[in-house]
N, CA and C atoms as an extended XYZ file, in Angstrom:
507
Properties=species:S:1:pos:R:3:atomname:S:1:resname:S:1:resid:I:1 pbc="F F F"
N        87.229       19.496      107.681 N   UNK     1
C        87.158       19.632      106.236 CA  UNK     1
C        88.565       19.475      105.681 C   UNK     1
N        88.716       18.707      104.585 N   UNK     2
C        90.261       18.564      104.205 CA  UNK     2
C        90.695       19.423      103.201 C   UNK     2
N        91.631       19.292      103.440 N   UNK     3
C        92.605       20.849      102.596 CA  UNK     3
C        92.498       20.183      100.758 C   UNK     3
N        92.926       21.289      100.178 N   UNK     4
C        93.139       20.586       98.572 CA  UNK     4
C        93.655       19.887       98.716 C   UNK     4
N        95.202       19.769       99.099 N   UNK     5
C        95.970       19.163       99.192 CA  UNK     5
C        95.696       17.473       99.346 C   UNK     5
N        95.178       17.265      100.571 N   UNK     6
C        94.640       16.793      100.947 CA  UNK     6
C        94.011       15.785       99.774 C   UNK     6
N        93.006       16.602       99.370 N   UNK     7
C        91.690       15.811       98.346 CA  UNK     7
C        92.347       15.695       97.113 C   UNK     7
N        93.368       16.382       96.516 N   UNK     8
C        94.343       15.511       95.622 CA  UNK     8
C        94.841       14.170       95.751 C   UNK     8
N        94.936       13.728       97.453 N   UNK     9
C        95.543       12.325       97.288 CA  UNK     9
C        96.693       11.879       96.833 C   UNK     9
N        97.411       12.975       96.670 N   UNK    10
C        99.435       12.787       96.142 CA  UNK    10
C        99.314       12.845       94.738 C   UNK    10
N        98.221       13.096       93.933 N   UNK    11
C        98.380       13.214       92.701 CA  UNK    11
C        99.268       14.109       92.447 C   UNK    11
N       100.310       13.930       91.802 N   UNK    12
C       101.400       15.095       91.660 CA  UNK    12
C       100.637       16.607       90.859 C   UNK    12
N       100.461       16.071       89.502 N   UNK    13
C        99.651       16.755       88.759 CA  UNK    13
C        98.659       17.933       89.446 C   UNK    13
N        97.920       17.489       90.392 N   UNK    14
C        96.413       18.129       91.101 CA  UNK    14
C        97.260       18.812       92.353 C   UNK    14
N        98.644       18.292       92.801 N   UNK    15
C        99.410       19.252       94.234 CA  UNK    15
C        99.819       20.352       93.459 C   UNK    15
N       100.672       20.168       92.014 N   UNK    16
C       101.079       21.058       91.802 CA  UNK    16
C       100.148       22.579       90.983 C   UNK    16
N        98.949       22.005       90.568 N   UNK    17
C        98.003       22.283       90.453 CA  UNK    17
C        97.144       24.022       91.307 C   UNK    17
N        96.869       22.568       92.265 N   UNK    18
C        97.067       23.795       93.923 CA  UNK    18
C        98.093       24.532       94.271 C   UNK    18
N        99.000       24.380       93.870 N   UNK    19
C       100.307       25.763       94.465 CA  UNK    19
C        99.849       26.598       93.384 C   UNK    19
N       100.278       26.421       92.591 N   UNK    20
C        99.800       27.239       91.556 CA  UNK    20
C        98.463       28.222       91.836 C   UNK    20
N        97.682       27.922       91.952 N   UNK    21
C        96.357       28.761       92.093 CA  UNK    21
C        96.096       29.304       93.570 C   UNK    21
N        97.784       28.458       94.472 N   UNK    22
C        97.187       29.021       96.006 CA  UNK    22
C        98.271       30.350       95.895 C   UNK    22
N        99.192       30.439       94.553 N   UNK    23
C       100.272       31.475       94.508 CA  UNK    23
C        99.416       32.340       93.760 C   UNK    23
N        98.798       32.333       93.168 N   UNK    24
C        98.092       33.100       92.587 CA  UNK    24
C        96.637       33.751       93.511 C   UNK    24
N        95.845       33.101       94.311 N   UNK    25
C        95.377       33.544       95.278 CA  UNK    25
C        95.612       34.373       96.110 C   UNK    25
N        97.049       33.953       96.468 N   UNK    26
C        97.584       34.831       97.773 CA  UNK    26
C        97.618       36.376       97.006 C   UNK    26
N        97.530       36.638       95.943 N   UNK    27
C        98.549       38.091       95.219 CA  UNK    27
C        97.454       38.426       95.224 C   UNK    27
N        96.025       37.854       94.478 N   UNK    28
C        95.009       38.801       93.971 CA  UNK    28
C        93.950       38.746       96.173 C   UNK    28
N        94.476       38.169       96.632 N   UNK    29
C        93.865       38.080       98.181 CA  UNK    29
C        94.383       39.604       98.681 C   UNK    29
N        95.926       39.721       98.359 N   UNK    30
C        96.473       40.966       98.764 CA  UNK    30
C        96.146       41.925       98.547 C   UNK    30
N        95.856       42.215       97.014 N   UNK    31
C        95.007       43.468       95.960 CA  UNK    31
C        92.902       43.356       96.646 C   UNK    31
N        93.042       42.369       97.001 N   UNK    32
C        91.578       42.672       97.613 CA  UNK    32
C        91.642       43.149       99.092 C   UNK    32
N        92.562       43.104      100.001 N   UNK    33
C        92.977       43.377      101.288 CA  UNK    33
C        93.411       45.619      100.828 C   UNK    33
N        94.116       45.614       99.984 N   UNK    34
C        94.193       46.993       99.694 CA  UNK    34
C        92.971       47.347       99.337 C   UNK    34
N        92.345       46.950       98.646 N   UNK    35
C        91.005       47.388       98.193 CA  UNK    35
C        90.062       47.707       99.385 C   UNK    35
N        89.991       46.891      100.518 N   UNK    36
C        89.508       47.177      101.675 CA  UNK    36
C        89.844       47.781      102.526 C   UNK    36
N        90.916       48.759      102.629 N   UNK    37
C        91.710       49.329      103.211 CA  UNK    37
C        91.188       51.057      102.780 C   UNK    37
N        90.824       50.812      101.878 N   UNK    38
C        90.622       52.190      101.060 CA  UNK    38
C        89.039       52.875      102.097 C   UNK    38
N        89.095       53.926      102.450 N   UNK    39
C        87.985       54.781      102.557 CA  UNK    39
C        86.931       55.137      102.315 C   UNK    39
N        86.846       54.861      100.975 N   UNK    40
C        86.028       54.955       99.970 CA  UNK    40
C        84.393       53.497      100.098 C   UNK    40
N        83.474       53.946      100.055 N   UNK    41
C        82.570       53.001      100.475 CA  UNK    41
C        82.285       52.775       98.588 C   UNK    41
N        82.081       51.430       98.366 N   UNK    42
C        81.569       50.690       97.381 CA  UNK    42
C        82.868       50.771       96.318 C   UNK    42
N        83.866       51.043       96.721 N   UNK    43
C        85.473       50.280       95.765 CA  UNK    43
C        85.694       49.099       96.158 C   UNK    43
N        85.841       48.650       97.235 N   UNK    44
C        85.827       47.774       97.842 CA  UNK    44
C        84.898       46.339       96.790 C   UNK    44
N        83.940       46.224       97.093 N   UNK    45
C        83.147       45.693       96.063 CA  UNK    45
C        83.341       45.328       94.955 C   UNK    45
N        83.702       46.561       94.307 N   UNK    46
C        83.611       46.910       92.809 CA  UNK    46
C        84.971       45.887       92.744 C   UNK    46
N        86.052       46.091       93.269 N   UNK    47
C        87.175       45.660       93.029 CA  UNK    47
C        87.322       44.092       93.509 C   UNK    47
N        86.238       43.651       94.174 N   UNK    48
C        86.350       42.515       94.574 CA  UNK    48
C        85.715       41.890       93.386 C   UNK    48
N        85.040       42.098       93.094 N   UNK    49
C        84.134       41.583       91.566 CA  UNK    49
C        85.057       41.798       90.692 C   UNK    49
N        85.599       42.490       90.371 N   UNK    50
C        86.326       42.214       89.290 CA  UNK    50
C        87.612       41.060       89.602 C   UNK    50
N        88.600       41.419       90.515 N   UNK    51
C        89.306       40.180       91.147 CA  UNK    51
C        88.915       38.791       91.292 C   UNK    51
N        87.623       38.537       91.679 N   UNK    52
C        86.743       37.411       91.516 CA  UNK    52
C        86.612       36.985       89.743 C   UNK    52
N        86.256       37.570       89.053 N   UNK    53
C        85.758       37.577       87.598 CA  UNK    53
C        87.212       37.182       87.003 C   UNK    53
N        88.382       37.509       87.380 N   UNK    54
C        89.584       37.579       86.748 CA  UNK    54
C        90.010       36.271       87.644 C   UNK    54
N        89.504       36.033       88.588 N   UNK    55
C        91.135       34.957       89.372 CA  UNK    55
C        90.367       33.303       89.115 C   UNK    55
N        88.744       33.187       89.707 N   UNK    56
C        88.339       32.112       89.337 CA  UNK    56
C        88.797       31.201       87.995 C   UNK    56
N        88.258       32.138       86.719 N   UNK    57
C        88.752       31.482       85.726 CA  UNK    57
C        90.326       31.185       85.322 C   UNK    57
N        90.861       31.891       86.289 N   UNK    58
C        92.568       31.024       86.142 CA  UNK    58
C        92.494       30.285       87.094 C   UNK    58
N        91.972       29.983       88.260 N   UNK    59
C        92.104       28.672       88.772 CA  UNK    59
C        91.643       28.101       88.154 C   UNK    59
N        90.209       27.871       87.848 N   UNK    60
C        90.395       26.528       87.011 CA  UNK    60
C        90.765       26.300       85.936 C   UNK    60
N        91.683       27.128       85.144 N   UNK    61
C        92.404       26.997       83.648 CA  UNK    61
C        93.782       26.135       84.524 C   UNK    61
N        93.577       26.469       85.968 N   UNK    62
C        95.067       25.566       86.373 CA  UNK    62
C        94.910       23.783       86.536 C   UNK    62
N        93.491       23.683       86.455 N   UNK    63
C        93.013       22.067       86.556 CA  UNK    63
C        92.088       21.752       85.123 C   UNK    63
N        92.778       22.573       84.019 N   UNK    64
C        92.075       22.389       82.856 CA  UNK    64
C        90.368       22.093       82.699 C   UNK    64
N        89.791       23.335       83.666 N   UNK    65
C        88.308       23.563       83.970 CA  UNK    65
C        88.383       25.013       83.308 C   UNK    65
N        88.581       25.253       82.967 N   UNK    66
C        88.453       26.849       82.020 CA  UNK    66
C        87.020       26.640       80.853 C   UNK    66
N        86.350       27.316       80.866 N   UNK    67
C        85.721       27.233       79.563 CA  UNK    67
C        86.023       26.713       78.231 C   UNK    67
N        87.009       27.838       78.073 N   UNK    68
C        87.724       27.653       76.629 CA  UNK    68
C        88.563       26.225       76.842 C   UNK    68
N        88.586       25.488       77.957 N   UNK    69
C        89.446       24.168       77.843 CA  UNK    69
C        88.668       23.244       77.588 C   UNK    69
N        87.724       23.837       78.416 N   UNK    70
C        86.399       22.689       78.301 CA  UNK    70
C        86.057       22.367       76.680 C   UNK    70
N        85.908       23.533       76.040 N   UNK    71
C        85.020       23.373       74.548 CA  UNK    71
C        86.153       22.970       73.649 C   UNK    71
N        87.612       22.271       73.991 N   UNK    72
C        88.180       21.815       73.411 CA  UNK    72
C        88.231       20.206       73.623 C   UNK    72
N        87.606       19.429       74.925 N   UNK    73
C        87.212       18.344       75.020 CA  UNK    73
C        86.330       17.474       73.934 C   UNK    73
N        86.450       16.778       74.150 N   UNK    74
C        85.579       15.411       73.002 CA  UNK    74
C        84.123       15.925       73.735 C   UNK    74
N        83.031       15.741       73.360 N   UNK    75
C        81.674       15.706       74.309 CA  UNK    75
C        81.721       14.725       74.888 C   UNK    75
N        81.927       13.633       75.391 N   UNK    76
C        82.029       12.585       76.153 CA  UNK    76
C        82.795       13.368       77.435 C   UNK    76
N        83.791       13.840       77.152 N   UNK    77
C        84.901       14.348       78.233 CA  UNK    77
C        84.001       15.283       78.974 C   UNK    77
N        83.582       16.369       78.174 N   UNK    78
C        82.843       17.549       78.769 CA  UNK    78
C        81.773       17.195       79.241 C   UNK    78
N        80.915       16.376       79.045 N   UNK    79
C        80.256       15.672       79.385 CA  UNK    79
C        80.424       14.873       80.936 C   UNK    79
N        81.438       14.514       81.055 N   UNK    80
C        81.382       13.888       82.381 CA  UNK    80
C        82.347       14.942       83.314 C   UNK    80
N        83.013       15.663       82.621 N   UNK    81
C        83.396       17.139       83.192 CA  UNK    81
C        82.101       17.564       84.323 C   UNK    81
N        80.919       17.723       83.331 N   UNK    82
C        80.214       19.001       83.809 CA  UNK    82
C        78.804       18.282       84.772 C   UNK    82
N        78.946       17.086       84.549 N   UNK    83
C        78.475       15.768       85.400 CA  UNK    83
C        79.029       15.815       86.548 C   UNK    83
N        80.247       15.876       86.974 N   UNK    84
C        81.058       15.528       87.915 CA  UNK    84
C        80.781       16.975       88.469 C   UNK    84
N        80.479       17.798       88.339 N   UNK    85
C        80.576       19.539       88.464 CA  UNK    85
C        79.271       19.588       89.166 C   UNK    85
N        78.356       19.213       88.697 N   UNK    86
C        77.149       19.208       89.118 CA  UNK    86
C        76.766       18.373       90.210 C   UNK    86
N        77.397       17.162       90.330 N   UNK    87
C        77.547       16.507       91.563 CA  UNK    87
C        78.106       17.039       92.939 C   UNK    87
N        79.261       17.471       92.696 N   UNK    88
C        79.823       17.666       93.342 CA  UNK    88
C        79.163       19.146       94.218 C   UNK    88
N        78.519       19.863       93.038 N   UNK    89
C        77.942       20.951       93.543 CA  UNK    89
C        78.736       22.445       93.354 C   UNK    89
N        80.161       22.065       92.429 N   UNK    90
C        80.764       23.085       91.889 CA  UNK    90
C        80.416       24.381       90.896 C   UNK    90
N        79.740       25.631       91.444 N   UNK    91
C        78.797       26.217       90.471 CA  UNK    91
C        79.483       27.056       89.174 C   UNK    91
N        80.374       27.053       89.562 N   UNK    92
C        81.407       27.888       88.604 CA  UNK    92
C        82.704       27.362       87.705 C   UNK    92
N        82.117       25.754       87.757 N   UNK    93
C        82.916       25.244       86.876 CA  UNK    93
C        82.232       24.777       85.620 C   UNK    93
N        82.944       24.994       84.506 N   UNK    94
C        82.660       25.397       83.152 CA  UNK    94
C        81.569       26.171       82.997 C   UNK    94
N        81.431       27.374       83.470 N   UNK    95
C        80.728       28.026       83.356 CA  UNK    95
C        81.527       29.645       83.198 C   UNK    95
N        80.740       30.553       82.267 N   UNK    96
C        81.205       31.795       82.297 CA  UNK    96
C        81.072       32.677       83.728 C   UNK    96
N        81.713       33.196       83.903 N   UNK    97
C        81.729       33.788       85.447 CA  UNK    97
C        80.515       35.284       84.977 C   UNK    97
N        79.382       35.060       84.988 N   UNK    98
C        78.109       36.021       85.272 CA  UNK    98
C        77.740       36.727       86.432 C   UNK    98
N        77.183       38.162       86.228 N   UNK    99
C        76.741       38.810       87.298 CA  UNK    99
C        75.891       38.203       88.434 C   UNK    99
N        75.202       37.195       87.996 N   UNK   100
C        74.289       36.849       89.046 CA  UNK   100
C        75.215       35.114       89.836 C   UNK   100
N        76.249       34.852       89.296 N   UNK   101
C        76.897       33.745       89.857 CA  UNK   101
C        77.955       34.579       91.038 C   UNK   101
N        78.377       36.267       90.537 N   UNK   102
C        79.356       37.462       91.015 CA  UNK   102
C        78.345       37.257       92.437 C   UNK   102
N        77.039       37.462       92.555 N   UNK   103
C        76.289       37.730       93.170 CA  UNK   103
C        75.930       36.240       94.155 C   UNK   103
N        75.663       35.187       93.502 N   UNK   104
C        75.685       33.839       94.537 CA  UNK   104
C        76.638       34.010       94.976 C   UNK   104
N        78.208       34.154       94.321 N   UNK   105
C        79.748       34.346       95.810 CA  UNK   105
C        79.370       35.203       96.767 C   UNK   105
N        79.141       36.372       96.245 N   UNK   106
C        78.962       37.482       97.054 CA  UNK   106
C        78.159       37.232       98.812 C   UNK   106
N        77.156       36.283       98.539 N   UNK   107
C        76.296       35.824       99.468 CA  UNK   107
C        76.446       34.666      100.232 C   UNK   107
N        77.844       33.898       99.430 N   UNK   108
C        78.404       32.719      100.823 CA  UNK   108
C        79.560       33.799      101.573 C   UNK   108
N        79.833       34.534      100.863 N   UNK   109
C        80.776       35.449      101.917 CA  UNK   109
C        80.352       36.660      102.386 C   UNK   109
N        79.080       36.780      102.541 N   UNK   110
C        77.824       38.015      103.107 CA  UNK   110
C        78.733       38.259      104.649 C   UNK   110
N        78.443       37.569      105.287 N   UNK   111
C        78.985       38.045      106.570 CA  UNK   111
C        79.565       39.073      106.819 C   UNK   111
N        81.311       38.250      106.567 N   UNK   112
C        82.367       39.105      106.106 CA  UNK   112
C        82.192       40.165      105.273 C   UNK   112
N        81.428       40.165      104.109 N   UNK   113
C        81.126       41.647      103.532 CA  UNK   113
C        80.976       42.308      104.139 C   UNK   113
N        79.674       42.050      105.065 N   UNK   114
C        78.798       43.094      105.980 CA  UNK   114
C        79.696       43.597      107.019 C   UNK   114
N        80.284       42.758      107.307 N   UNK   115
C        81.237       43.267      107.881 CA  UNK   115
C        82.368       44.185      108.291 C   UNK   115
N        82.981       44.128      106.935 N   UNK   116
C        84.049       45.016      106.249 CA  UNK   116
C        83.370       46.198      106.375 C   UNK   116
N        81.887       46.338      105.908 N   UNK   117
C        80.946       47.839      105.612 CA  UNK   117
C        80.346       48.584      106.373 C   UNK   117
N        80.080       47.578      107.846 N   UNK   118
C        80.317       48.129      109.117 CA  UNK   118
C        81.230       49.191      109.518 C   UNK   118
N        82.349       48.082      109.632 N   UNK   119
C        83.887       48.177      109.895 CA  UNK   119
C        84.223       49.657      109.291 C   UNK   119
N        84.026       50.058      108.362 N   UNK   120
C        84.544       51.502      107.600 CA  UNK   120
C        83.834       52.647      108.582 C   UNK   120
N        83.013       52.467      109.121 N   UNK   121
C        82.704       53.597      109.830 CA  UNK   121
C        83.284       54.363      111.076 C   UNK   121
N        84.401       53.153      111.387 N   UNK   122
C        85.198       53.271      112.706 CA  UNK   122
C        86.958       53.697      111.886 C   UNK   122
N        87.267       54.928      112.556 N   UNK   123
C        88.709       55.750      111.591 CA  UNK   123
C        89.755       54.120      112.159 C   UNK   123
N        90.419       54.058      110.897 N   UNK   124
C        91.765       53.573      111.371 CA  UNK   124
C        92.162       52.123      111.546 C   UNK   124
N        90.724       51.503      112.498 N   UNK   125
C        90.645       50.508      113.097 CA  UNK   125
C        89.645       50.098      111.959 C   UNK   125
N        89.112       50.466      111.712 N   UNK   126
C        87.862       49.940      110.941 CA  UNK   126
C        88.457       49.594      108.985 C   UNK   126
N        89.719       50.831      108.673 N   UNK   127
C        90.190       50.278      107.601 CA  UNK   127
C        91.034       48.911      107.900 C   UNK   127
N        91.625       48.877      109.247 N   UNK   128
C        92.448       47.765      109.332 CA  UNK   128
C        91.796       46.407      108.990 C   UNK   128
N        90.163       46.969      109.866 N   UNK   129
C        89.420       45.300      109.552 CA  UNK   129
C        89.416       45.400      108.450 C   UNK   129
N        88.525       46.233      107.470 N   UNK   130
C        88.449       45.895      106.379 CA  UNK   130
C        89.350       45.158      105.506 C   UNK   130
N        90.886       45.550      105.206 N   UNK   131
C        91.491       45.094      104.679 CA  UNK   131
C        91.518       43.830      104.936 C   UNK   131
N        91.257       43.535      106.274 N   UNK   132
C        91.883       42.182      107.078 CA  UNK   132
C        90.612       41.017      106.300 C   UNK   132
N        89.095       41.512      106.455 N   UNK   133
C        88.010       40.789      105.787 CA  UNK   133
C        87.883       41.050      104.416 C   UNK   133
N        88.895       41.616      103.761 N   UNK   134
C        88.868       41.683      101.901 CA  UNK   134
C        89.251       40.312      101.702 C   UNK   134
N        90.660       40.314      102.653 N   UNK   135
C        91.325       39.395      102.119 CA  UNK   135
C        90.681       37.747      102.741 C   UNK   135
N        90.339       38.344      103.575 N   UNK   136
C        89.728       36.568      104.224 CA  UNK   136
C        88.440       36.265      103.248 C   UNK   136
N        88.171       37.179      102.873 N   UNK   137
C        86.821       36.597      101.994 CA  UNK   137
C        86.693       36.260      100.717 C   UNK   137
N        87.862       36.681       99.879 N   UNK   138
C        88.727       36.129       99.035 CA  UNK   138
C        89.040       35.085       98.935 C   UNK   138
N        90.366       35.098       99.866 N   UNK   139
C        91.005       33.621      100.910 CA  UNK   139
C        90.026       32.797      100.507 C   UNK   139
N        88.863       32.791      101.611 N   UNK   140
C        87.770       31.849      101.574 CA  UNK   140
C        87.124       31.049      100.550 C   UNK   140
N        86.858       32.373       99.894 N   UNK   141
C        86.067       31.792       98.396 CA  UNK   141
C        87.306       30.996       97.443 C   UNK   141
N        88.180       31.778       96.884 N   UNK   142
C        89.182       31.330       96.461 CA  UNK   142
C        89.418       29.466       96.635 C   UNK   142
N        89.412       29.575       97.767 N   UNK   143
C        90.141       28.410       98.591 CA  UNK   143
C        89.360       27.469       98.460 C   UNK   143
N        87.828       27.655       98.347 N   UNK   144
C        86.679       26.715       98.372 CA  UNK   144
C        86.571       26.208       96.199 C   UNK   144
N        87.160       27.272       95.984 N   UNK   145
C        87.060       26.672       94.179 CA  UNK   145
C        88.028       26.031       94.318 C   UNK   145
N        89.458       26.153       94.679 N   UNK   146
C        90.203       25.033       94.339 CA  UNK   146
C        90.105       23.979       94.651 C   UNK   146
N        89.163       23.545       96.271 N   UNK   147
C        88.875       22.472       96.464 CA  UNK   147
C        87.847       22.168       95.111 C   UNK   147
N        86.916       23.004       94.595 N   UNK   148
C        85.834       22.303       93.664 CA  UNK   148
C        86.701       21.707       92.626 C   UNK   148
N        88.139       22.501       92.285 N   UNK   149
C        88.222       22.039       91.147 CA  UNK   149
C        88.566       20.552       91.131 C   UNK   149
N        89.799       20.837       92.461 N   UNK   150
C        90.349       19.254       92.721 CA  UNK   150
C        89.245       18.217       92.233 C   UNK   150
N        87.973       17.931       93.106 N   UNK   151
C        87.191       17.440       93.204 CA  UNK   151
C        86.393       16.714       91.440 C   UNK   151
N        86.535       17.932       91.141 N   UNK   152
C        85.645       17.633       89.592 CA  UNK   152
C        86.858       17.018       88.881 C   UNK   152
N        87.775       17.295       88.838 N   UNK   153
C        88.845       16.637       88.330 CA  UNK   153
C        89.409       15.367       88.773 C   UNK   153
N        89.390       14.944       89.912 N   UNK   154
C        89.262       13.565       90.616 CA  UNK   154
C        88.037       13.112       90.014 C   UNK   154
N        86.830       13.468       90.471 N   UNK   155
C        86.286       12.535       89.878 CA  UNK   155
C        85.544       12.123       88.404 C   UNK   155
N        86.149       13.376       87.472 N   UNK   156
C        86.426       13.055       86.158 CA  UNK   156
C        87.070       12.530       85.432 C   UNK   156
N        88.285       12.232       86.602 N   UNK   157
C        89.741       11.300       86.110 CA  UNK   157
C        90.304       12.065       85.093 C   UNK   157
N        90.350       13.689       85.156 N   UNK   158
C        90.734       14.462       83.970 CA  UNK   158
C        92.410       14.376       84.234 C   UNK   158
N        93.342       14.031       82.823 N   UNK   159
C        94.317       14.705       82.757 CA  UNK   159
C        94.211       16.320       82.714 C   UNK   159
N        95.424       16.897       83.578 N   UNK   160
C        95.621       18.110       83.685 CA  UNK   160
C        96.397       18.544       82.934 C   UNK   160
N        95.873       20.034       82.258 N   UNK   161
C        96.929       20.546       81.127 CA  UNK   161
C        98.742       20.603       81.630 C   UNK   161
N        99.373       20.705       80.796 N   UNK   162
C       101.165       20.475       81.682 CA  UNK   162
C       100.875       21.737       81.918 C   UNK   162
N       102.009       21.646       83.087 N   UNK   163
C       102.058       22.902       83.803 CA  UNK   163
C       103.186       23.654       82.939 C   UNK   163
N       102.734       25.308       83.150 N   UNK   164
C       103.843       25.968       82.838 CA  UNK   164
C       105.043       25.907       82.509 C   UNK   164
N       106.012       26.280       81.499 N   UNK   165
C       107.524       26.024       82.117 CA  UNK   165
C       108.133       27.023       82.137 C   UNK   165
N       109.055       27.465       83.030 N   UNK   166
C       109.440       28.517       83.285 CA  UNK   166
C       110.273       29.715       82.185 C   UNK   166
N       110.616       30.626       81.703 N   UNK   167
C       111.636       31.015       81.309 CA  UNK   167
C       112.847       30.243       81.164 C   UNK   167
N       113.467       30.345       80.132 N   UNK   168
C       115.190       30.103       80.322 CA  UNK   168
C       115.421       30.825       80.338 C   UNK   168
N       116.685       31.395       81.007 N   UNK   169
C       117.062       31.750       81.182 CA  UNK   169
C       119.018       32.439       80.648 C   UNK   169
């Protein structure tokens, strides 16, 4: 399976794109790795849903797939936006991030959940996994939207919003 990177194709725009949302991944991957670490049965969860609900829609605000970017397109644009989305099989692009879409993620990364919820019943060793499968299941999902976004954006031929610019300093 090829990396974003990869499925960008040297588009500068779509590499820099991906750092962006893989720097931003890694932080909210970390806050879901603490979250699994915790003792507590069903924080874990709770906190992954919300991390999910909050990080998706900034990845794709990083490949100008955001909602609110979308409904600033011509209908022609959004239009082959959400064409290309549907092809591709991307479920969470231009779309509001809903409980029952919280719930389709939830179930490509079932395993690993089940896992983690196992895992808590064993002292010590069992928070270690957990933390260790917060973050991989994150990781995972995470990692699988930025490929969607690449994708819908390749083959929408979308210009990408400019990137950030830093502070002056």
């Amino acid at each position: 399976m090829p990396s974003a990177i990869e499925l960008a194709q040297g588009d500068p725009a779509l590499v820099a794109a991906v750092h962006r949302s893989r720097r931003l991944l890694g932080r909210k991957a970390l806050l879901a790795a603490a979250a699994g670490a915790l003792p507590l049965p069903g924080v874990d969860l709770a906190a992954d849903a919300a991390l999910l609900a909050r990080l998706l829609p900034s990845i794709s605000a990083e490949f100008g797939l955001a909602t609110p970017q979308l409904a600033h397109l011509s209908p022609r644009q959004r239009e082959r936006v959400l064409q290309a989305a549907n092809t591709i099989g991307a479920v969470l692009i231009g779309k509001l991030l809903t409980r029952d879409l919280l719930l389709a993620l939830a179930r490509r990364a079932g395993v690993m959940l089940t896992a983690r919820q196992a895992a808590r019943w064993v002292p010590l060793a069992g928070q270690l996994a957990g933390a260790a499968l917060g973050y991989a299941a994150l990781r995972t999902l995470g990692e699988q939207h930025i490929k969607d976004c690449v994708r819908v954006a390749r083959a929408a031929q979308m210009l990408l919003p400019a990137a950030p610019t830093p502070p002056a300093l």
